[in-house]
Amino acid sequence: MVDELPSAPFDAKLSRNLALLIEPRLAAGESLQDVLAGCFALAQERALLQNRPVLPVDAEFSLSLWCWSPLKQEGFSAPQWVLEKRGDLFKGAALDSTRLIEATPERTLELTYDQLQVALSDGEFRRLLLEDTPRTDVHLAMELSSPDSIHRDDDVHSKSKSNEGRPSWRERALARIGELRFQLNKLERGNGNLGKGEMAAAREHLLNAENAARNKPRLKASWYGSDVDRVYSNLHKAETEILRLTPDGDLRWQGPAVLAEVKHHLGIQDPRRKALEGELMRSDGKLLPDFREAAVAALQAANGAEEIERAKVRSFRNCVLVAIVGMLAIAIALAIWGIVSPSTLALCFSDPKTEPACPVGTEPQSVDVAIVEVVGLAGAALIGTLALRRIQGTTLPYSVPGTLLLLKLPAGAVCAVVGLLLIRGNVIPGLSDLDNTGQIIAWAVLLGISQEVFTRMIDQRAQAVLDNVRTASKAFVDEKGSAVSAAQL
């Protein structure tokens, strides 16, 4: 029987070793020859996608992917639908493995061996085997997504539900990755003479972008923007590689799209933009093959400018977060000071005509500062709600408008306390004779609202930073510097 085993494409002795691993796990009706042949076919396909010779690790990868070589960990078991699916796909693979190769997603074969092991240990079988719907077995994917199949795979279903809270920018990035992967596959099917190096580089960039987009949000990554930068920088690199690989016949129609991206991010005096505009004007809007590399260079410059614009937004957001933490620390310190020594930080007023007035009663209390801060925060929240009418939404990964609203709350609390201290010290003439608790609380509300005078300048700066990030939904800028919509050009 061993003599009849298919030979491995890299080591004839490996077939025997793999047979010893697989044979005890064969189910009724399964053939050892079919399993080994399918494994070796997938190994060759993986090596081809990565533009390198076939290695033993490719065979190990294929066996692990279809759970012929399960993880050595307690409690690991493949879902029943995976066992059924592999039995169907490996059947007859010794004669023809085309169906098995077409049903295995290319993006999964592009993973490293370690990435595959992590995904398997996390139970991500559907992402590995079904996310790219098999090209010749759509009905099988529909069957496996039925309620009965999902019920048999509760663990994986729970894992997929956890992705429902993924930020919207990640979903948009994943959709863009899928679109670029489709374009790449289309180019590869339409022209077998494409450069394998460029094709492999584009696939690697898309895989890196997808891995970053699927990462669970982390506080440190959010602060530094590492996930965002990794996603978009790899997407941009893939776009430029696809532009290089685009056949001459299709390239001519890419001119307007490239020019639009360049106009969004490069100034009117940028020589790369001026060269691209001049070339497209001379060729009646068509991007000719002789100008391909110049167009790639202009697109790379535009993408780099976009990444810098996005980084500036993140930097501004981080500065606002630092301000929020600082204001919050000041507010907490003032409240603690008021509790520890209410007479030192007294917010009481003494009118000769009336008895003393404090935020609570007629004598300094430990809760006076805290009450004033809460009232000032309420005033800031009120005016902040009204300020929403000026705030424009953003599709960027960084929630700048929401962060600005948070800044107003501790700012209102601090302004209320500091403002009352200034009134009590006669810094503001005519307001030193607050003669009852109601007046003190009312002024605390007004002082909380007054934070809008300071934070509005920050709001305006934030809007300018957001406007600097130009996307397809934003207007272009003409030679005179005025806004011009895309429809006007």
Tab-separated table of C-alpha atoms in Angstrom:
chain	number	residue	atom	x	y	z
A	1	MET	CA	0.000	0.000	0.000
A	2	VAL	CA	2.887	2.340	0.814
A	3	ASP	CA	4.332	1.877	-2.664
A	4	GLU	CA	1.106	3.244	-4.124
A	5	LEU	CA	1.236	6.482	-2.148
A	6	PRO	CA	1.721	9.695	-4.151
A	7	SER	CA	5.189	11.187	-3.851
A	8	ALA	CA	5.683	14.514	-2.168
A	9	PRO	CA	6.823	17.278	-4.572
A	10	PHE	CA	9.912	17.968	-2.448
A	11	ASP	CA	10.824	14.721	-0.607
A	12	ALA	CA	9.740	11.222	-1.663
A	13	LYS	CA	10.211	9.892	1.876
A	14	LEU	CA	7.736	12.356	3.344
A	15	SER	CA	4.731	10.448	2.002
A	16	ARG	CA	5.422	7.527	4.338
A	17	ASN	CA	5.719	9.784	7.410
A	18	LEU	CA	2.539	11.668	6.583
A	19	ALA	CA	0.713	8.414	5.896
A	20	LEU	CA	1.522	7.218	9.413
A	21	LEU	CA	0.009	10.452	10.759
A	22	ILE	CA	-3.128	10.460	8.606
A	23	GLU	CA	-4.103	6.780	8.395
A	24	PRO	CA	-5.375	6.464	12.011
A	25	ARG	CA	-7.657	9.474	11.422
A	26	LEU	CA	-9.319	8.246	8.232
A	27	ALA	CA	-13.089	7.886	8.398
A	28	ALA	CA	-15.161	5.331	6.557
A	29	GLY	CA	-14.949	5.840	2.790
A	30	GLU	CA	-11.869	8.088	2.928
A	31	SER	CA	-8.760	7.223	0.909
A	32	LEU	CA	-5.215	7.764	2.115
A	33	GLN	CA	-4.087	8.333	-1.482
A	34	ASP	CA	-6.713	11.043	-1.980
A	35	VAL	CA	-5.766	12.812	1.243
A	36	LEU	CA	-2.049	12.858	0.456
A	37	ALA	CA	-2.609	13.922	-3.145
A	38	GLY	CA	-4.880	16.758	-2.043
A	39	CYS	CA	-2.407	17.791	0.629
A	40	PHE	CA	0.449	17.960	-1.891
A	41	ALA	CA	-1.697	19.856	-4.404
A	42	LEU	CA	-2.529	22.495	-1.798
A	43	ALA	CA	1.141	22.666	-0.831
A	44	GLN	CA	2.075	23.414	-4.435
A	45	GLU	CA	-0.693	26.003	-4.719
A	46	ARG	CA	0.488	27.766	-1.545
A	47	ALA	CA	4.062	27.871	-2.808
A	48	LEU	CA	2.865	29.218	-6.164
A	49	LEU	CA	0.896	32.004	-4.485
A	50	GLN	CA	3.995	32.996	-2.526
A	51	ASN	CA	6.254	32.709	-5.589
A	52	ARG	CA	8.763	30.224	-4.127
A	53	PRO	CA	9.622	26.497	-4.236
A	54	VAL	CA	7.470	23.967	-2.392
A	55	LEU	CA	8.638	23.259	1.162
A	56	PRO	CA	7.702	20.587	3.724
A	57	VAL	CA	5.956	23.255	5.799
A	58	ASP	CA	3.450	23.673	2.950
A	59	ALA	CA	2.321	20.065	3.419
A	60	GLU	CA	2.079	20.565	7.173
A	61	PHE	CA	0.088	23.740	6.563
A	62	SER	CA	-2.406	21.915	4.294
A	63	LEU	CA	-2.912	19.072	6.731
A	64	SER	CA	-3.437	21.445	9.648
A	65	LEU	CA	-5.853	23.629	7.682
A	66	TRP	CA	-8.205	20.723	6.992
A	67	CYS	CA	-7.655	19.241	10.458
A	68	TRP	CA	-5.868	16.089	9.324
A	69	SER	CA	-3.094	17.113	11.709
A	70	PRO	CA	-4.972	18.570	14.687
A	71	LEU	CA	-3.432	20.843	17.268
A	72	LYS	CA	-1.818	19.120	20.203
A	73	GLN	CA	-3.885	20.810	22.848
A	74	GLU	CA	-6.420	19.498	25.289
A	75	GLY	CA	-10.010	19.660	24.158
A	76	PHE	CA	-9.306	20.515	20.508
A	77	SER	CA	-11.768	19.052	18.037
A	78	ALA	CA	-12.754	20.072	14.537
A	79	PRO	CA	-16.411	21.042	13.934
A	80	GLN	CA	-18.509	18.366	12.267
A	81	TRP	CA	-19.156	20.516	9.198
A	82	VAL	CA	-15.375	20.776	8.577
A	83	LEU	CA	-15.050	16.974	8.654
A	84	GLU	CA	-17.972	16.609	6.246
A	85	LYS	CA	-16.671	19.299	3.911
A	86	ARG	CA	-13.135	17.906	3.728
A	87	GLY	CA	-14.429	14.398	3.102
A	88	ASP	CA	-16.337	15.680	0.099
A	89	LEU	CA	-13.504	17.824	-1.267
A	90	PHE	CA	-10.674	15.306	-0.832
A	91	LYS	CA	-12.671	12.532	-2.476
A	92	GLY	CA	-11.022	11.742	-5.821
A	93	ALA	CA	-8.188	14.231	-5.243
A	94	ALA	CA	-5.668	11.606	-6.365
A	95	LEU	CA	-7.132	11.942	-9.866
A	96	ASP	CA	-8.132	15.631	-9.872
A	97	SER	CA	-7.537	18.093	-7.025
A	98	THR	CA	-8.886	21.160	-8.860
A	99	ARG	CA	-12.095	21.247	-6.865
A	100	LEU	CA	-10.196	21.139	-3.550
A	101	ILE	CA	-7.861	23.954	-4.580
A	102	GLU	CA	-10.704	26.166	-5.794
A	103	ALA	CA	-12.632	25.613	-2.547
A	104	THR	CA	-9.687	26.640	-0.341
A	105	PRO	CA	-9.530	30.459	-0.004
A	106	GLU	CA	-6.354	31.987	-1.383
A	107	ARG	CA	-6.135	34.469	1.480
A	108	THR	CA	-5.942	31.518	3.875
A	109	LEU	CA	-3.118	29.900	1.913
A	110	GLU	CA	-1.213	33.179	2.165
A	111	LEU	CA	-1.122	32.995	5.970
A	112	THR	CA	2.035	31.927	7.739
A	113	TYR	CA	2.072	28.576	9.509
A	114	ASP	CA	2.040	30.289	12.920
A	115	GLN	CA	-0.898	32.510	11.940
A	116	LEU	CA	-2.821	29.418	10.878
A	117	GLN	CA	-2.164	27.687	14.180
A	118	VAL	CA	-3.378	30.725	16.127
A	119	ALA	CA	-6.549	30.952	14.019
A	120	LEU	CA	-7.254	27.232	14.474
A	121	SER	CA	-6.689	27.413	18.217
A	122	ASP	CA	-9.195	30.296	18.337
A	123	GLY	CA	-11.749	28.205	16.440
A	124	GLU	CA	-11.900	30.531	13.423
A	125	PHE	CA	-12.805	27.731	10.982
A	126	ARG	CA	-15.415	29.734	9.086
A	127	ARG	CA	-13.033	32.633	8.464
A	128	LEU	CA	-10.351	30.232	7.266
A	129	LEU	CA	-12.532	28.022	5.076
A	130	LEU	CA	-15.652	29.994	4.131
A	131	GLU	CA	-14.914	33.708	4.060
A	132	ASP	CA	-13.913	33.601	0.416
A	133	THR	CA	-16.917	31.644	-0.851
A	134	PRO	CA	-15.685	28.627	-2.858
A	135	ARG	CA	-15.826	29.531	-6.533
A	136	THR	CA	-17.246	26.184	-7.716
A	137	ASP	CA	-19.174	25.101	-4.636
A	138	VAL	CA	-21.484	27.936	-3.695
A	139	HIS	CA	-24.335	25.595	-2.800
A	140	LEU	CA	-22.133	23.900	-0.212
A	141	ALA	CA	-21.385	27.220	1.477
A	142	MET	CA	-25.110	27.959	1.611
A	143	GLU	CA	-25.761	24.580	3.167
A	144	LEU	CA	-23.053	25.092	5.790
A	145	SER	CA	-24.497	28.482	6.741
A	146	SER	CA	-27.921	27.000	7.450
A	147	PRO	CA	-29.328	27.208	11.016
A	148	ASP	CA	-28.631	23.513	11.641
A	149	SER	CA	-24.976	23.885	10.651
A	150	ILE	CA	-24.575	26.989	12.773
A	151	HIS	CA	-26.134	25.174	15.714
A	152	ARG	CA	-23.519	22.428	15.372
A	153	ASP	CA	-20.770	25.048	15.611
A	154	ASP	CA	-21.814	27.183	18.575
A	155	ASP	CA	-18.248	28.136	19.503
A	156	VAL	CA	-17.454	29.527	16.067
A	157	HIS	CA	-20.804	31.271	15.885
A	158	SER	CA	-20.085	33.000	19.198
A	159	LYS	CA	-16.682	34.027	17.865
A	160	SER	CA	-18.244	35.582	14.763
A	161	LYS	CA	-20.787	37.451	16.883
A	162	SER	CA	-17.925	39.067	18.768
A	163	ASN	CA	-16.942	40.813	15.522
A	164	GLU	CA	-20.256	42.664	15.363
A	165	GLY	CA	-18.775	45.421	17.547
A	166	ARG	CA	-15.891	46.076	15.156
A	167	PRO	CA	-15.436	49.823	14.420
A	168	SER	CA	-16.891	50.976	11.119
A	169	TRP	CA	-13.529	52.063	9.687
A	170	ARG	CA	-12.316	48.476	9.992
A	171	GLU	CA	-15.356	47.201	8.096
A	172	ARG	CA	-14.799	49.749	5.328
A	173	ALA	CA	-11.152	48.754	5.145
A	174	LEU	CA	-12.069	45.062	4.900
A	175	ALA	CA	-14.496	45.858	2.111
A	176	ARG	CA	-11.760	47.758	0.251
A	177	ILE	CA	-9.365	44.846	0.786
A	178	GLY	CA	-11.920	42.473	-0.736
A	179	GLU	CA	-12.331	44.782	-3.722
A	180	LEU	CA	-8.576	44.996	-4.326
A	181	ARG	CA	-8.180	41.239	-3.926
A	182	PHE	CA	-10.890	40.741	-6.544
A	183	GLN	CA	-9.051	43.090	-8.910
A	184	LEU	CA	-5.816	41.228	-8.275
A	185	ASN	CA	-7.398	37.842	-8.971
A	186	LYS	CA	-8.988	39.230	-12.119
A	187	LEU	CA	-5.637	40.510	-13.341
A	188	GLU	CA	-3.979	37.171	-12.636
A	189	ARG	CA	-6.656	35.189	-14.470
A	190	GLY	CA	-6.633	37.565	-17.429
A	191	ASN	CA	-2.878	37.651	-17.944
A	192	GLY	CA	-0.592	34.823	-16.905
A	193	ASN	CA	2.517	36.833	-17.844
A	194	LEU	CA	2.191	39.285	-14.968
A	195	GLY	CA	5.222	39.756	-12.746
A	196	LYS	CA	5.083	37.202	-9.949
A	197	GLY	CA	7.117	39.461	-7.672
A	198	GLU	CA	4.650	42.354	-7.949
A	199	MET	CA	1.711	39.975	-7.591
A	200	ALA	CA	3.177	38.400	-4.436
A	201	ALA	CA	3.979	41.845	-3.001
A	202	ALA	CA	0.421	43.059	-3.586
A	203	ARG	CA	-1.022	39.939	-1.940
A	204	GLU	CA	1.290	40.341	1.036
A	205	HIS	CA	0.228	43.966	1.487
A	206	LEU	CA	-3.448	42.973	1.369
A	207	LEU	CA	-2.851	40.197	3.887
A	208	ASN	CA	-1.035	42.585	6.237
A	209	ALA	CA	-3.851	45.111	5.913
A	210	GLU	CA	-6.482	42.464	6.609
A	211	ASN	CA	-4.677	41.149	9.672
A	212	ALA	CA	-4.411	44.673	11.074
A	213	ALA	CA	-8.068	45.412	10.303
A	214	ARG	CA	-9.147	42.249	12.123
A	215	ASN	CA	-7.020	42.950	15.193
A	216	LYS	CA	-8.945	43.467	18.393
A	217	PRO	CA	-8.874	47.179	19.369
A	218	ARG	CA	-6.081	47.856	21.834
A	219	LEU	CA	-5.553	50.990	23.886
A	220	LYS	CA	-1.888	51.351	22.993
A	221	ALA	CA	-2.538	50.762	19.289
A	222	SER	CA	-5.352	53.311	19.371
A	223	TRP	CA	-3.062	55.909	20.927
A	224	TYR	CA	-0.238	55.418	18.446
A	225	GLY	CA	-2.522	54.624	15.512
A	226	SER	CA	-0.491	51.553	14.603
A	227	ASP	CA	-3.469	49.514	13.366
A	228	VAL	CA	-4.823	52.409	11.303
A	229	ASP	CA	-1.442	53.207	9.762
A	230	ARG	CA	-0.737	49.562	9.006
A	231	VAL	CA	-4.118	49.067	7.323
A	232	TYR	CA	-4.014	52.136	5.112
A	233	SER	CA	-0.307	52.074	4.289
A	234	ASN	CA	-0.611	48.461	3.101
A	235	LEU	CA	-3.801	49.274	1.196
A	236	HIS	CA	-2.023	52.126	-0.549
A	237	LYS	CA	0.940	49.922	-1.428
A	238	ALA	CA	-1.413	47.310	-2.880
A	239	GLU	CA	-3.173	49.985	-4.952
A	240	THR	CA	0.085	51.140	-6.503
A	241	GLU	CA	1.169	47.552	-7.246
A	242	ILE	CA	-2.170	46.896	-8.958
A	243	LEU	CA	-1.692	50.057	-11.012
A	244	ARG	CA	1.689	48.705	-12.115
A	245	LEU	CA	0.132	45.342	-13.034
A	246	THR	CA	-2.859	46.767	-14.912
A	247	PRO	CA	-2.726	45.773	-18.613
A	248	ASP	CA	-2.179	48.565	-21.119
A	249	GLY	CA	-5.712	48.246	-22.475
A	250	ASP	CA	-7.269	48.856	-19.041
A	251	LEU	CA	-4.651	51.345	-17.903
A	252	ARG	CA	-5.886	54.065	-20.237
A	253	TRP	CA	-9.134	54.365	-18.259
A	254	GLN	CA	-7.385	54.703	-14.881
A	255	GLY	CA	-6.243	58.278	-15.526
A	256	PRO	CA	-9.257	60.145	-14.057
A	257	ALA	CA	-9.291	58.005	-10.892
A	258	VAL	CA	-5.581	58.542	-10.272
A	259	LEU	CA	-5.850	62.256	-11.028
A	260	ALA	CA	-8.776	62.656	-8.606
A	261	GLU	CA	-6.755	61.072	-5.793
A	262	VAL	CA	-3.743	63.217	-6.620
A	263	LYS	CA	-5.802	66.418	-6.678
A	264	HIS	CA	-7.248	65.630	-3.257
A	265	HIS	CA	-3.881	65.467	-1.525
A	266	LEU	CA	-1.197	67.237	-3.582
A	267	GLY	CA	-0.995	71.010	-3.929
A	268	ILE	CA	-1.517	72.717	-7.251
A	269	GLN	CA	2.198	73.524	-7.483
A	270	ASP	CA	3.345	69.957	-6.881
A	271	PRO	CA	5.373	68.922	-9.961
A	272	ARG	CA	4.012	65.360	-9.912
A	273	ARG	CA	0.444	66.635	-10.015
A	274	LYS	CA	1.248	69.146	-12.757
A	275	ALA	CA	2.984	66.470	-14.836
A	276	LEU	CA	0.053	64.069	-14.507
A	277	GLU	CA	-2.485	66.767	-15.368
A	278	GLY	CA	-0.462	67.824	-18.413
A	279	GLU	CA	-0.068	64.253	-19.671
A	280	LEU	CA	-3.778	63.462	-19.310
A	281	MET	CA	-4.681	66.700	-21.033
A	282	ARG	CA	-2.450	65.853	-23.996
A	283	SER	CA	-3.818	62.295	-24.235
A	284	ASP	CA	-7.482	63.302	-23.953
A	285	GLY	CA	-7.807	61.915	-20.416
A	286	LYS	CA	-6.229	58.528	-21.188
A	287	LEU	CA	-3.315	57.187	-19.143
A	288	LEU	CA	-0.810	55.823	-21.645
A	289	PRO	CA	1.627	52.997	-20.771
A	290	ASP	CA	4.654	55.272	-21.229
A	291	PHE	CA	3.407	57.416	-18.328
A	292	ARG	CA	2.574	54.506	-16.019
A	293	GLU	CA	5.512	54.931	-13.613
A	294	ALA	CA	4.937	58.693	-13.392
A	295	ALA	CA	1.306	58.020	-12.478
A	296	VAL	CA	2.433	55.468	-9.857
A	297	ALA	CA	4.844	58.021	-8.380
A	298	ALA	CA	2.089	60.661	-8.210
A	299	LEU	CA	-0.313	58.190	-6.589
A	300	GLN	CA	2.317	57.179	-4.028
A	301	ALA	CA	2.907	60.829	-3.160
A	302	ALA	CA	-0.838	61.435	-2.777
A	303	ASN	CA	-1.221	58.367	-0.560
A	304	GLY	CA	1.720	59.497	1.569
A	305	ALA	CA	0.138	62.938	1.973
A	306	GLU	CA	-3.150	61.313	3.014
A	307	GLU	CA	-1.368	59.242	5.654
A	308	ILE	CA	0.272	62.402	7.029
A	309	GLU	CA	-3.111	64.159	7.130
A	310	ARG	CA	-4.588	61.262	9.059
A	311	ALA	CA	-1.617	61.222	11.447
A	312	LYS	CA	-2.193	64.913	12.201
A	313	VAL	CA	-5.781	64.151	13.169
A	314	ARG	CA	-4.573	61.436	15.528
A	315	SER	CA	-1.988	63.776	17.044
A	316	PHE	CA	-4.638	66.453	17.589
A	317	ARG	CA	-7.003	63.900	19.140
A	318	ASN	CA	-4.240	62.788	21.507
A	319	CYS	CA	-3.596	66.392	22.545
A	320	VAL	CA	-7.282	66.824	23.359
A	321	LEU	CA	-7.242	63.596	25.379
A	322	VAL	CA	-4.263	64.882	27.359
A	323	ALA	CA	-6.180	68.125	27.986
A	324	ILE	CA	-9.195	66.129	29.177
A	325	VAL	CA	-7.057	64.146	31.603
A	326	GLY	CA	-5.387	67.353	32.818
A	327	MET	CA	-8.675	69.187	33.387
A	328	LEU	CA	-10.167	66.141	35.074
A	329	ALA	CA	-7.158	65.890	37.392
A	330	ILE	CA	-7.500	69.574	38.293
A	331	ALA	CA	-11.224	69.170	38.996
A	332	ILE	CA	-10.603	66.137	41.215
A	333	ALA	CA	-7.770	67.945	43.041
A	334	LEU	CA	-10.017	70.951	43.722
A	335	ALA	CA	-12.793	68.693	45.006
A	336	ILE	CA	-10.370	66.879	47.330
A	337	TRP	CA	-8.978	70.209	48.512
A	338	GLY	CA	-12.477	71.371	49.314
A	339	ILE	CA	-13.187	68.209	51.278
A	340	VAL	CA	-9.918	68.312	53.239
A	341	SER	CA	-9.939	72.037	53.999
A	342	PRO	CA	-13.308	73.671	53.203
A	343	SER	CA	-12.371	76.951	54.904
A	344	THR	CA	-9.201	77.386	52.791
A	345	LEU	CA	-11.048	76.972	49.483
A	346	ALA	CA	-14.235	78.598	50.695
A	347	LEU	CA	-16.747	79.628	48.048
A	348	CYS	CA	-18.807	81.701	50.488
A	349	PHE	CA	-19.783	85.371	50.185
A	350	SER	CA	-20.445	87.869	52.968
A	351	ASP	CA	-22.755	90.771	52.173
A	352	PRO	CA	-22.909	93.320	55.037
A	353	LYS	CA	-26.654	93.640	54.536
A	354	THR	CA	-27.347	89.891	54.773
A	355	GLU	CA	-26.002	86.833	56.460
A	356	PRO	CA	-23.129	84.862	54.789
A	357	ALA	CA	-24.056	82.691	51.809
A	358	CYS	CA	-22.356	79.469	50.685
A	359	PRO	CA	-23.194	76.834	48.066
A	360	VAL	CA	-24.693	74.853	50.994
A	361	GLY	CA	-25.942	76.789	54.027
A	362	THR	CA	-24.168	79.749	55.590
A	363	GLU	CA	-20.831	78.165	56.500
A	364	PRO	CA	-18.146	76.456	54.394
A	365	GLN	CA	-18.932	72.768	53.883
A	366	SER	CA	-16.746	69.938	52.567
A	367	VAL	CA	-19.120	69.383	49.663
A	368	ASP	CA	-19.195	73.008	48.478
A	369	VAL	CA	-16.530	72.609	45.773
A	370	ALA	CA	-17.930	69.286	44.586
A	371	ILE	CA	-21.437	70.762	44.278
A	372	VAL	CA	-20.162	73.768	42.324
A	373	GLU	CA	-18.225	71.474	40.001
A	374	VAL	CA	-21.257	69.290	39.344
A	375	VAL	CA	-23.377	72.364	38.608
A	376	GLY	CA	-20.667	73.792	36.339
A	377	LEU	CA	-20.411	70.442	34.565
A	378	ALA	CA	-24.173	70.483	34.011
A	379	GLY	CA	-23.917	73.944	32.429
A	380	ALA	CA	-21.096	72.757	30.199
A	381	ALA	CA	-23.131	69.715	29.169
A	382	LEU	CA	-26.061	71.961	28.276
A	383	ILE	CA	-24.057	74.291	26.076
A	384	GLY	CA	-22.160	71.318	24.660
A	385	THR	CA	-25.434	69.810	23.500
A	386	LEU	CA	-26.293	73.044	21.722
A	387	ALA	CA	-22.814	73.071	20.163
A	388	LEU	CA	-23.654	69.840	18.348
A	389	ARG	CA	-25.319	71.930	15.649
A	390	ARG	CA	-21.868	73.129	14.535
A	391	ILE	CA	-20.131	69.756	14.660
A	392	GLN	CA	-19.775	67.818	11.445
A	393	GLY	CA	-19.415	64.067	11.485
A	394	THR	CA	-16.287	62.294	10.312
A	395	THR	CA	-15.512	58.900	8.822
A	396	LEU	CA	-11.971	58.932	10.186
A	397	PRO	CA	-10.952	56.283	12.721
A	398	TYR	CA	-10.441	58.942	15.406
A	399	SER	CA	-13.564	60.282	17.107
A	400	VAL	CA	-12.500	63.912	17.301
A	401	PRO	CA	-16.023	65.437	17.684
A	402	GLY	CA	-16.859	63.125	20.572
A	403	THR	CA	-13.518	63.839	22.229
A	404	LEU	CA	-14.173	67.584	22.008
A	405	LEU	CA	-17.520	67.159	23.735
A	406	LEU	CA	-15.832	65.277	26.570
A	407	LEU	CA	-13.356	68.132	27.023
A	408	LYS	CA	-16.184	70.570	27.766
A	409	LEU	CA	-17.342	68.668	30.873
A	410	PRO	CA	-14.266	68.917	33.141
A	411	ALA	CA	-13.576	72.365	31.670
A	412	GLY	CA	-17.021	73.501	32.854
A	413	ALA	CA	-16.410	72.121	36.348
A	414	VAL	CA	-13.053	73.900	36.683
A	415	CYS	CA	-14.408	77.160	35.235
A	416	ALA	CA	-17.232	77.188	37.799
A	417	VAL	CA	-14.855	76.878	40.759
A	418	VAL	CA	-12.191	79.241	39.422
A	419	GLY	CA	-14.816	81.788	38.368
A	420	LEU	CA	-16.394	81.880	41.834
A	421	LEU	CA	-12.957	82.293	43.391
A	422	LEU	CA	-12.315	85.274	41.095
A	423	ILE	CA	-15.685	86.827	42.013
A	424	ARG	CA	-15.006	86.257	45.713
A	425	GLY	CA	-11.631	87.982	45.338
A	426	ASN	CA	-13.278	91.109	43.819
A	427	VAL	CA	-11.467	90.555	40.516
A	428	ILE	CA	-14.763	91.104	38.712
A	429	PRO	CA	-16.202	94.404	40.024
A	430	GLY	CA	-19.850	94.467	41.001
A	431	LEU	CA	-20.215	90.712	41.430
A	432	SER	CA	-18.759	90.299	44.881
A	433	ASP	CA	-22.027	90.623	46.763
A	434	LEU	CA	-23.729	87.296	46.077
A	435	ASP	CA	-26.121	87.155	48.998
A	436	ASN	CA	-27.801	83.753	48.774
A	437	THR	CA	-27.201	80.157	47.758
A	438	GLY	CA	-29.398	80.452	44.688
A	439	GLN	CA	-27.244	83.208	43.222
A	440	ILE	CA	-24.061	81.218	43.830
A	441	ILE	CA	-25.468	78.139	42.109
A	442	ALA	CA	-26.803	80.241	39.224
A	443	TRP	CA	-23.390	81.834	38.708
A	444	ALA	CA	-21.780	78.392	38.831
A	445	VAL	CA	-24.049	77.342	35.957
A	446	LEU	CA	-23.161	80.448	33.948
A	447	LEU	CA	-19.464	79.970	34.613
A	448	GLY	CA	-19.744	76.349	33.494
A	449	ILE	CA	-21.352	77.571	30.296
A	450	SER	CA	-18.583	80.138	29.859
A	451	GLN	CA	-16.070	77.376	29.103
A	452	GLU	CA	-17.529	77.500	25.593
A	453	VAL	CA	-15.545	80.718	25.036
A	454	PHE	CA	-12.294	78.751	25.369
A	455	THR	CA	-13.274	75.381	23.926
A	456	ARG	CA	-14.909	76.926	20.866
A	457	MET	CA	-11.483	77.961	19.628
A	458	ILE	CA	-10.408	74.339	20.005
A	459	ASP	CA	-13.541	73.263	18.103
A	460	GLN	CA	-12.631	75.561	15.233
A	461	ARG	CA	-9.093	74.238	15.137
A	462	ALA	CA	-10.400	70.673	15.156
A	463	GLN	CA	-12.652	71.371	12.202
A	464	ALA	CA	-9.717	72.817	10.292
A	465	VAL	CA	-7.683	69.678	10.993
A	466	LEU	CA	-10.552	67.455	9.852
A	467	ASP	CA	-11.097	69.533	6.711
A	468	ASN	CA	-7.449	69.028	5.839
A	469	VAL	CA	-8.075	65.298	5.390
A	470	ARG	CA	-9.480	65.234	1.884
A	471	THR	CA	-11.431	62.220	0.711
A	472	ALA	CA	-13.729	61.453	-2.199
A	473	SER	CA	-16.617	63.149	-0.365
A	474	LYS	CA	-14.714	66.429	0.025
A	475	ALA	CA	-14.468	69.231	-2.502
A	476	PHE	CA	-11.377	69.811	-4.604
A	477	VAL	CA	-9.414	73.060	-4.395
A	478	ASP	CA	-8.966	75.072	-7.568
A	479	GLU	CA	-6.005	77.248	-8.539
A	480	LYS	CA	-7.477	80.258	-6.704
A	481	GLY	CA	-7.850	78.307	-3.470
A	482	SER	CA	-11.660	78.223	-3.481
A	483	ALA	CA	-13.611	75.034	-2.952
A	484	VAL	CA	-14.766	73.241	-6.086
A	485	SER	CA	-16.966	70.177	-5.926
A	486	ALA	CA	-16.086	67.095	-7.916
A	487	ALA	CA	-19.103	67.630	-10.131
A	488	GLN	CA	-17.808	71.041	-11.227
A	489	LEU	CA	-14.509	69.756	-12.596
